PDB file of N, CA and C in Angstrom:
ATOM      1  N   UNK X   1      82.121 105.597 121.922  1.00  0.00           N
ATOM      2  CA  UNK X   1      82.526 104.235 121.667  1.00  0.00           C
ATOM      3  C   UNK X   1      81.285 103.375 121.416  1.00  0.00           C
ATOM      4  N   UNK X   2      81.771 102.416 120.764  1.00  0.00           N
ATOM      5  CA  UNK X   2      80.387 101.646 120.140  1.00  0.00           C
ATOM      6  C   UNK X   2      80.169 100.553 121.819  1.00  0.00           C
ATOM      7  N   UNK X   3      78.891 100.153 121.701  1.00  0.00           N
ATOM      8  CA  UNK X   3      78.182  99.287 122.924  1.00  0.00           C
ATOM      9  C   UNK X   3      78.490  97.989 122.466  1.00  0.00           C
ATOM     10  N   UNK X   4      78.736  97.113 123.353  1.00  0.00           N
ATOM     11  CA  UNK X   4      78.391  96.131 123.560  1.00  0.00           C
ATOM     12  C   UNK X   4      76.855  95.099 123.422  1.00  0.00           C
ATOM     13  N   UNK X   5      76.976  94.457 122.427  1.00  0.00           N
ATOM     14  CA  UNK X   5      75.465  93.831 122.157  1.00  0.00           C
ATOM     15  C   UNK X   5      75.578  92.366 122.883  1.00  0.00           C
ATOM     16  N   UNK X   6      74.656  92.047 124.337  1.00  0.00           N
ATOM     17  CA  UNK X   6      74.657  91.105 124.738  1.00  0.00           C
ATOM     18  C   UNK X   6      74.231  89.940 123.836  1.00  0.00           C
ATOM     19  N   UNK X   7      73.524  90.325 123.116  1.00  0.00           N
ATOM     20  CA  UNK X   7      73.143  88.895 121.862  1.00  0.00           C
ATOM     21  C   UNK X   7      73.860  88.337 121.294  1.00  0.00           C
ATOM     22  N   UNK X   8      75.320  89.264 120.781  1.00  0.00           N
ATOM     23  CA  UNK X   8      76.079  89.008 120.081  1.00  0.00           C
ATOM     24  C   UNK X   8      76.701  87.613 120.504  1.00  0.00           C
ATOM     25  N   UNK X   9      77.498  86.713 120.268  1.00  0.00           N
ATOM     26  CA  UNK X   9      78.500  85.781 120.327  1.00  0.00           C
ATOM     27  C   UNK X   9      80.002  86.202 121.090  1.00  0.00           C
ATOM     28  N   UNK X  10      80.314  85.652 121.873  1.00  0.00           N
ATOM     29  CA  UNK X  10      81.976  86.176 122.109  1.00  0.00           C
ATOM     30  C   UNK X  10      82.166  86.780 120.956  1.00  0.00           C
ATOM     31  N   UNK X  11      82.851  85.615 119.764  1.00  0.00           N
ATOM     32  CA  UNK X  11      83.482  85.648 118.632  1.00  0.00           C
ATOM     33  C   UNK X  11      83.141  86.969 117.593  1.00  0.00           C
ATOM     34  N   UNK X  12      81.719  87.654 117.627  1.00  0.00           N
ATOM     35  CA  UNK X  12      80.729  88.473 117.331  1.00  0.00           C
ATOM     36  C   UNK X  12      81.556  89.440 117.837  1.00  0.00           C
ATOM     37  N   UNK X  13      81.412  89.914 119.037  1.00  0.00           N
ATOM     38  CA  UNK X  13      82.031  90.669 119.774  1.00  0.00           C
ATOM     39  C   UNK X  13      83.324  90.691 119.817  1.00  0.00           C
ATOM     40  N   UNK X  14      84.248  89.913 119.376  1.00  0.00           N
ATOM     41  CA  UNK X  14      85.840  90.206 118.935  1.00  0.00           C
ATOM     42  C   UNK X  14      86.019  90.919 118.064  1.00  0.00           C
ATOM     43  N   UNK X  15      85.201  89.954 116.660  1.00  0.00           N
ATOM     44  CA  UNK X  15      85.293  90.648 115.541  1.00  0.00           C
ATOM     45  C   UNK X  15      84.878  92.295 115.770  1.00  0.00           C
ATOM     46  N   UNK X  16      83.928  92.513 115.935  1.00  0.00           N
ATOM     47  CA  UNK X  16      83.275  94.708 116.218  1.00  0.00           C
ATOM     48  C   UNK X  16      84.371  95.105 117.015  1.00  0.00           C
ATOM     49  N   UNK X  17      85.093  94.520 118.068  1.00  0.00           N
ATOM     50  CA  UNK X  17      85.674  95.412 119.186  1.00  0.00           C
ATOM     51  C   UNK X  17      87.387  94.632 118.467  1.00  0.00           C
ATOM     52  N   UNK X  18      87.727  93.972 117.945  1.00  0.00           N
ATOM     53  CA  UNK X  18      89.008  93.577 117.778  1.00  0.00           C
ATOM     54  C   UNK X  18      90.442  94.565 117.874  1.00  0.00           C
ATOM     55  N   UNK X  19      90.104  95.860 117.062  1.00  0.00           N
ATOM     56  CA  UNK X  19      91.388  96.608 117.510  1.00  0.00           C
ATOM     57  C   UNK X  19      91.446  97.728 118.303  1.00  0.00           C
ATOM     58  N   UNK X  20      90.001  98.047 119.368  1.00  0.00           N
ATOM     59  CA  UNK X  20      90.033  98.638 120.541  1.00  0.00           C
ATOM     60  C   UNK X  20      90.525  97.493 121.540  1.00  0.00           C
ATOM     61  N   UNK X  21      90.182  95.826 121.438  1.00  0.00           N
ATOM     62  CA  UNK X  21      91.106  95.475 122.535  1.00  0.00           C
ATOM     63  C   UNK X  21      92.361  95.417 121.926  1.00  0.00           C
ATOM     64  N   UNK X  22      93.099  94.701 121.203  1.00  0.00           N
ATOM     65  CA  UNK X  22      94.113  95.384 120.667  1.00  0.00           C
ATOM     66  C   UNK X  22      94.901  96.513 121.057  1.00  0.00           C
ATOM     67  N   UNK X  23      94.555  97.447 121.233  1.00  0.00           N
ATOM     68  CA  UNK X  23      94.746  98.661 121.398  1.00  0.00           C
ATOM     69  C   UNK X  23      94.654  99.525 122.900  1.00  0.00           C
ATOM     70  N   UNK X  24      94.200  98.472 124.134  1.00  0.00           N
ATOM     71  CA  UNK X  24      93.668  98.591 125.172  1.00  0.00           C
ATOM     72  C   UNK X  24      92.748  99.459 125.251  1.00  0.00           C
ATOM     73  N   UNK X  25      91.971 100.092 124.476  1.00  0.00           N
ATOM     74  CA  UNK X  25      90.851 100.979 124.910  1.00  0.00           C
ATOM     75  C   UNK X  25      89.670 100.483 125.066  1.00  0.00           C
ATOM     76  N   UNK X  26      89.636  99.532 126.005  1.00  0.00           N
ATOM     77  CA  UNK X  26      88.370  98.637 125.865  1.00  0.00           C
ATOM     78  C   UNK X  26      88.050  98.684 127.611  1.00  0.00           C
ATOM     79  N   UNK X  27      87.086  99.346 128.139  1.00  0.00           N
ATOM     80  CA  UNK X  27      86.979  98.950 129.784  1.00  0.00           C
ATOM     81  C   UNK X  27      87.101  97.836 129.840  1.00  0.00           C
ATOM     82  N   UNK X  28      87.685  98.068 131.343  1.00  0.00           N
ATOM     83  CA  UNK X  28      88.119  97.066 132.085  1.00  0.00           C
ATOM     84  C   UNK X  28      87.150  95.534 131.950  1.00  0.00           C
ATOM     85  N   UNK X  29      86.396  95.790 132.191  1.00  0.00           N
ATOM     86  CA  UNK X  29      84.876  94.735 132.256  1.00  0.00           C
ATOM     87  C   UNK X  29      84.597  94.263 130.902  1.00  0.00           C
ATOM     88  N   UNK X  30      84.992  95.077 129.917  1.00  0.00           N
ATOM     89  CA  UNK X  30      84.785  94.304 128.645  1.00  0.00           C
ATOM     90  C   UNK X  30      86.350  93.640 127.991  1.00  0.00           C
ATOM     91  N   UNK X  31      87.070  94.038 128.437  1.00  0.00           N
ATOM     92  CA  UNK X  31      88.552  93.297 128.125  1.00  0.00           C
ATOM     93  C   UNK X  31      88.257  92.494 128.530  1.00  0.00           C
ATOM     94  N   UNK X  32      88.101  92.075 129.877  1.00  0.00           N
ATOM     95  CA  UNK X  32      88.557  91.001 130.882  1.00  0.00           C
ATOM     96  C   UNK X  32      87.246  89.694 130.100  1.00  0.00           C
ATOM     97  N   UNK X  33      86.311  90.085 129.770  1.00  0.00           N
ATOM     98  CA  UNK X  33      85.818  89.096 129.107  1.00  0.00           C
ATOM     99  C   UNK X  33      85.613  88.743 128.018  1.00  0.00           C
ATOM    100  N   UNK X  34      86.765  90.002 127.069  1.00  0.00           N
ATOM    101  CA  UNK X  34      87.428  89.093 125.383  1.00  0.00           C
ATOM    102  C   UNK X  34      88.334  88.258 126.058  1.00  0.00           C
ATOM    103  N   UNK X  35      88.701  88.820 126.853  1.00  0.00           N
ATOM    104  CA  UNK X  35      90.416  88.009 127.470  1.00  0.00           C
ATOM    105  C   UNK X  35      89.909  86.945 127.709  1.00  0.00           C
ATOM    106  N   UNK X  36      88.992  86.375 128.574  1.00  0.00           N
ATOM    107  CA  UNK X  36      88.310  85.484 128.415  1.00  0.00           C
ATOM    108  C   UNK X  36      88.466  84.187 127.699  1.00  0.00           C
ATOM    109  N   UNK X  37      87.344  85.017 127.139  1.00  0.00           N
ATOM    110  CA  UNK X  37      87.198  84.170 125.519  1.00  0.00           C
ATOM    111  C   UNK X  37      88.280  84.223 124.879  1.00  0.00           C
ATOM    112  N   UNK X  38      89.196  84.432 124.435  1.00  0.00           N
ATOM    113  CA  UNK X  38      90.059  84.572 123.404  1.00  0.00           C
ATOM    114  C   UNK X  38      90.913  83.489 124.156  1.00  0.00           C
ATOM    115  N   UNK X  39      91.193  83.366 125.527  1.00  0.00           N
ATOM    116  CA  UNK X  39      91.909  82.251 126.254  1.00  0.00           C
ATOM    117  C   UNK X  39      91.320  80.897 125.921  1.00  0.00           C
ATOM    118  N   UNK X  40      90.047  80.914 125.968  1.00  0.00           N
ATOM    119  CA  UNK X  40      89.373  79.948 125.120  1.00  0.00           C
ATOM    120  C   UNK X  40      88.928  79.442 124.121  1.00  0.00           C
ATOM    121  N   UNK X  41      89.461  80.361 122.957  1.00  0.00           N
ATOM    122  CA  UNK X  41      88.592  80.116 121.562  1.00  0.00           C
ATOM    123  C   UNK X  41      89.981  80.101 120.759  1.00  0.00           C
ATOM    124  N   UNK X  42      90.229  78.917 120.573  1.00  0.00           N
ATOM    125  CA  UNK X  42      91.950  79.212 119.057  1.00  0.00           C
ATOM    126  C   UNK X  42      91.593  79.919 118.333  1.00  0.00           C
ATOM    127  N   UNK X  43      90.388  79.624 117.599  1.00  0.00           N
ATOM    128  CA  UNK X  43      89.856  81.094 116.324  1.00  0.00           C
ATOM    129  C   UNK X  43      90.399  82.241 116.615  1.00  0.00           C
ATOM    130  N   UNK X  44      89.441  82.898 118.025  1.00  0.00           N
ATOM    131  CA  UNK X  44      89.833  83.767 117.920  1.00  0.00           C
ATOM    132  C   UNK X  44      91.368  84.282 118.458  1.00  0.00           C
ATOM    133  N   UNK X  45      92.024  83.845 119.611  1.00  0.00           N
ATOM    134  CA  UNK X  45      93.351  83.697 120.022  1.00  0.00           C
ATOM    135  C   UNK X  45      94.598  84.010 118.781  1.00  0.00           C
ATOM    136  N   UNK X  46      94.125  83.112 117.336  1.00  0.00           N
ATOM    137  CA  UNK X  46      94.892  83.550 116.369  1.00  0.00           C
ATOM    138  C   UNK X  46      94.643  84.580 115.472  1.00  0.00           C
ATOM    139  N   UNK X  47      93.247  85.419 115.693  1.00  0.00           N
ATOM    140  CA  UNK X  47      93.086  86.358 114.883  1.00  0.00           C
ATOM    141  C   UNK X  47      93.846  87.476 116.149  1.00  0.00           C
ATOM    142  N   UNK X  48      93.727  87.532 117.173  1.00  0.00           N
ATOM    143  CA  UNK X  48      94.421  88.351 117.969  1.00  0.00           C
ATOM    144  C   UNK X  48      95.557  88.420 117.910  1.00  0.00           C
ATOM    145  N   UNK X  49      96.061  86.879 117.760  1.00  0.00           N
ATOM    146  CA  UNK X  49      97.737  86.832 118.095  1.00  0.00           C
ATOM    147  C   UNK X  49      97.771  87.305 116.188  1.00  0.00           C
ATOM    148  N   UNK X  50      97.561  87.167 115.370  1.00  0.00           N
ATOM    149  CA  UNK X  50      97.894  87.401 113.850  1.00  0.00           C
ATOM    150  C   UNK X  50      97.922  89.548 114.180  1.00  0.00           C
ATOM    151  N   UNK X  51      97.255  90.205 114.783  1.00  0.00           N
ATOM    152  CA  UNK X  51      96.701  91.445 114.802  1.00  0.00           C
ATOM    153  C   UNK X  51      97.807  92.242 115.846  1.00  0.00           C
ATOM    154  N   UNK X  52      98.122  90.905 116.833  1.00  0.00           N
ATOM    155  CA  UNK X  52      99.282  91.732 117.751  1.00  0.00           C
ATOM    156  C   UNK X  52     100.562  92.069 116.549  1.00  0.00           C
ATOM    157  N   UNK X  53     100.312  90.727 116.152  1.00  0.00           N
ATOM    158  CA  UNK X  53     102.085  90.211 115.036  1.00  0.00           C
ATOM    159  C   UNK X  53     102.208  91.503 114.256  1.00  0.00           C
ATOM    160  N   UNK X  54     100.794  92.286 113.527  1.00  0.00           N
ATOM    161  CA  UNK X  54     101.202  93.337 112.447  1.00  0.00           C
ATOM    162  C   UNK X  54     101.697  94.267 113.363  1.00  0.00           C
ATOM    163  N   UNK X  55     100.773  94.707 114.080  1.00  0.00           N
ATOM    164  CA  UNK X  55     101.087  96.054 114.950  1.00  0.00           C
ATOM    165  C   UNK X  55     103.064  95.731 115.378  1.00  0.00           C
ATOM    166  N   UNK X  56     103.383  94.999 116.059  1.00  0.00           N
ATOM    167  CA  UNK X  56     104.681  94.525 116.049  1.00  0.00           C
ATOM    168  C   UNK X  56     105.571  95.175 114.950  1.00  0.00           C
ATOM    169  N   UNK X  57     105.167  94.409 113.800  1.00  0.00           N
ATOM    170  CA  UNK X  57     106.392  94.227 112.833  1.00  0.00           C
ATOM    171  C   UNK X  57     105.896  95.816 112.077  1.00  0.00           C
ATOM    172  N   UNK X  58     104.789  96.642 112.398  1.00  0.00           N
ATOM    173  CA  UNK X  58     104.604  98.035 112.083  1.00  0.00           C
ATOM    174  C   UNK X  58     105.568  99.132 113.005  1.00  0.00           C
ATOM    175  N   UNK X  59     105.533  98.480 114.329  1.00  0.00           N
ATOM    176  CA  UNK X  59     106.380  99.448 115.290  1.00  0.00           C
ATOM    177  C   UNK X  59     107.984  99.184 114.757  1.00  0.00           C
ATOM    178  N   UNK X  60     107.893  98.183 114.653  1.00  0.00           N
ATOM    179  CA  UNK X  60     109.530  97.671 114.063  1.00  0.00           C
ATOM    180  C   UNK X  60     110.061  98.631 113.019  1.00  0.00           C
ATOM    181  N   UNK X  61     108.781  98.740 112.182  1.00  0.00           N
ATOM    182  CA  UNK X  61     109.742  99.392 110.487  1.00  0.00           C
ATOM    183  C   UNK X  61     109.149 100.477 110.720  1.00  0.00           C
ATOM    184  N   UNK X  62     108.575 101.375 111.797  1.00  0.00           N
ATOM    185  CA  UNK X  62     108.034 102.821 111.971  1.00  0.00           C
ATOM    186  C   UNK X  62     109.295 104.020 111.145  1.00  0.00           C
ATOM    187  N   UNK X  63     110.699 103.092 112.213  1.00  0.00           N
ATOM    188  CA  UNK X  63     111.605 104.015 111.438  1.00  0.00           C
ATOM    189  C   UNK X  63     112.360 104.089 110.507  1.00  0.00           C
ATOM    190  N   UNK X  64     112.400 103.298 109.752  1.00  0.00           N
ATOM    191  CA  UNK X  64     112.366 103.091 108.505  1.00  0.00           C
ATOM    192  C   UNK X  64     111.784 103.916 107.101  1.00  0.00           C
ATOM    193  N   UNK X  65     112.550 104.555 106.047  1.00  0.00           N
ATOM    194  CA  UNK X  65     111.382 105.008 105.514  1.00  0.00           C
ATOM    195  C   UNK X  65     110.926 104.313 104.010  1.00  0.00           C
ATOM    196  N   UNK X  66     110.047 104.589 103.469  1.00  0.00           N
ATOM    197  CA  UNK X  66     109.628 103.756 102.570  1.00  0.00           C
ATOM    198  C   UNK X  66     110.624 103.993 101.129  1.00  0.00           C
ATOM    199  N   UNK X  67     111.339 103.324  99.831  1.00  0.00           N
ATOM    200  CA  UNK X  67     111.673 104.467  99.305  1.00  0.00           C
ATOM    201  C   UNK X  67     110.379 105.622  98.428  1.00  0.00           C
ATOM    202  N   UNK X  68     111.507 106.355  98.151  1.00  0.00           N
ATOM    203  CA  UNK X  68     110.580 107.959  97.604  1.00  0.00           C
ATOM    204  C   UNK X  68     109.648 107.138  96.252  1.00  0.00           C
ATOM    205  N   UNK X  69     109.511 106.489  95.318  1.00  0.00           N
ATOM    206  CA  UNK X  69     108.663 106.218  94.442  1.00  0.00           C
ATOM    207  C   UNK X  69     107.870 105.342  94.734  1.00  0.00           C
ATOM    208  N   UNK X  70     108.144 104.309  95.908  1.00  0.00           N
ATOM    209  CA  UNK X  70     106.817 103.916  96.430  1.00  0.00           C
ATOM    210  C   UNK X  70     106.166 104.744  97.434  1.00  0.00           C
ATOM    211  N   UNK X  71     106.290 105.535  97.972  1.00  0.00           N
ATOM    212  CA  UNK X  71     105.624 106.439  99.047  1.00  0.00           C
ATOM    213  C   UNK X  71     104.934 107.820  97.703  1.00  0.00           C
ATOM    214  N   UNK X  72     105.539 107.628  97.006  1.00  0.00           N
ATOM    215  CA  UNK X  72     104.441 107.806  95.405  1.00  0.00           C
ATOM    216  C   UNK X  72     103.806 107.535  95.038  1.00  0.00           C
ATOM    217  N   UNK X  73     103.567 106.406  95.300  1.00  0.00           N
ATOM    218  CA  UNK X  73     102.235 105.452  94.357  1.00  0.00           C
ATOM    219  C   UNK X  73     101.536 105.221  95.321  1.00  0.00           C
ATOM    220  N   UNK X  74     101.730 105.516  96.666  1.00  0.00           N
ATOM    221  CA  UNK X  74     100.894 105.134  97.681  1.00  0.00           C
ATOM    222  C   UNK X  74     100.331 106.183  97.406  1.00  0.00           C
ATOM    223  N   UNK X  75     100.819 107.147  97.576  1.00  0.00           N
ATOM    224  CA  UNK X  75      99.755 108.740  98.079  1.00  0.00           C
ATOM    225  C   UNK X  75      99.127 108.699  96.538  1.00  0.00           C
ATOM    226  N   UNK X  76      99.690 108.113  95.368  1.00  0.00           N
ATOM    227  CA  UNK X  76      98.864 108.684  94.589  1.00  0.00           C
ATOM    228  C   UNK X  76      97.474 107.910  95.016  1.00  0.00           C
ATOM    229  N   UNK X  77      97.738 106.432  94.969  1.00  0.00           N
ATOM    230  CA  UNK X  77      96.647 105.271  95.360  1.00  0.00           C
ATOM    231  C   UNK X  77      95.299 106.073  96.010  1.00  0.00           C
ATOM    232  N   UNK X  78      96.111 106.392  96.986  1.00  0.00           N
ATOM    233  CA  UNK X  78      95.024 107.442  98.636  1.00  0.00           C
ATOM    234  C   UNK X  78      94.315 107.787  97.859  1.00  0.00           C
ATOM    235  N   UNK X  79      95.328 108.921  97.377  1.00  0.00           N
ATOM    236  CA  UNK X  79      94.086 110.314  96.260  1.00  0.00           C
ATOM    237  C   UNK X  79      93.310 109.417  95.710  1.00  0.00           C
ATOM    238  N   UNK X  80      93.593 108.557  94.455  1.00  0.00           N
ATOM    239  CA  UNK X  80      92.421 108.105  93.815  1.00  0.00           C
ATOM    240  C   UNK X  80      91.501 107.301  94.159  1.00  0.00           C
ATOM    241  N   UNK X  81      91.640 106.653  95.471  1.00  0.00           N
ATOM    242  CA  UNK X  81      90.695 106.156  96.331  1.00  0.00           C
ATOM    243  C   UNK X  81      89.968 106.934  96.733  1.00  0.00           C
ATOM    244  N   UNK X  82      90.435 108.252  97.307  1.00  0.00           N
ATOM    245  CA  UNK X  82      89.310 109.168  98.178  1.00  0.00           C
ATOM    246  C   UNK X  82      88.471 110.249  96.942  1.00  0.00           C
ATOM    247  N   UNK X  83      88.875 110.314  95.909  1.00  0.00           N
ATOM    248  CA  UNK X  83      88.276 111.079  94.406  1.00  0.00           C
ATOM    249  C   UNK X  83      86.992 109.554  94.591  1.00  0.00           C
ATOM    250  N   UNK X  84      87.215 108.497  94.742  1.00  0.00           N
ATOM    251  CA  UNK X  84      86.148 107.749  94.290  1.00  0.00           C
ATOM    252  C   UNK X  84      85.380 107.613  95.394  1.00  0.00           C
ATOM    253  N   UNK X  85      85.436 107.782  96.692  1.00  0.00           N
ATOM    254  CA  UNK X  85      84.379 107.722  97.551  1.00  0.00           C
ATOM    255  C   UNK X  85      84.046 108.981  97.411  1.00  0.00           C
ATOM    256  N   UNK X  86      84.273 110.065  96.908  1.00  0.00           N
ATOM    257  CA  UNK X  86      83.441 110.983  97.723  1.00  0.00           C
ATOM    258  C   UNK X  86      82.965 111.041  96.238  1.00  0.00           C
ATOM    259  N   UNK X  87      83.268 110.524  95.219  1.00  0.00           N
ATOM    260  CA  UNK X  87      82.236 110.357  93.851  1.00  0.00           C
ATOM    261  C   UNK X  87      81.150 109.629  94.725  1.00  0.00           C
ATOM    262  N   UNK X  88      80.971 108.787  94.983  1.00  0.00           N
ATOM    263  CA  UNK X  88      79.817 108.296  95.524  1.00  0.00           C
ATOM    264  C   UNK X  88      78.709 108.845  96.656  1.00  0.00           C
ATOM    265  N   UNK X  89      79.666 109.622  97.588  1.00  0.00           N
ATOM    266  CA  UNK X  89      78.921 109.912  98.277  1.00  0.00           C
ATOM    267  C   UNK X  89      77.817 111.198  98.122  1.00  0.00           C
TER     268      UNK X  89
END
């Protein structure tokens, strides 16, 4: 897991760690002081509360399925996204 940079800013530190807290995989000691901050900062409070909202409305339509010709153009999308990074790399 990535460290914690005391230099950083709260807000600094939301943004790098945002969907490990999210996600609760964040020790105890470092939650408790996004939780913190995020109790205190609207900025960030609404990038959290905006990040809870997707995950939400993702668990919602989990079962759901997409139809068959857009779950086509997605995977094709993927492929030709990943043909172009690994052109680069």
């Amino acid at each position: 897991m990535r460290e914690f940079d005391d230099s950083c800013t709260a807000c600094e530190q939301l943004n790098k760690f945002l969907f490990e807290y999210a996600d609760g995989e964040l020790d105890q000691e470092h939650a408790k002081r996004l939780e913190k901050h995020v109790s205190e900062c609207p900025y960030c409070k609404d990038r959290v509360d905006a990040e809870m909202h997707v995950r939400e409305l993702v668990r919602r339509c989990y079962n759901e399925h997409a139809p068959s010709n857009l779950r086509t153009r997605v995977i094709s999308r993927i492929r030709t996204t990943h043909l172009r990074i690994e052109t680069y790399e």
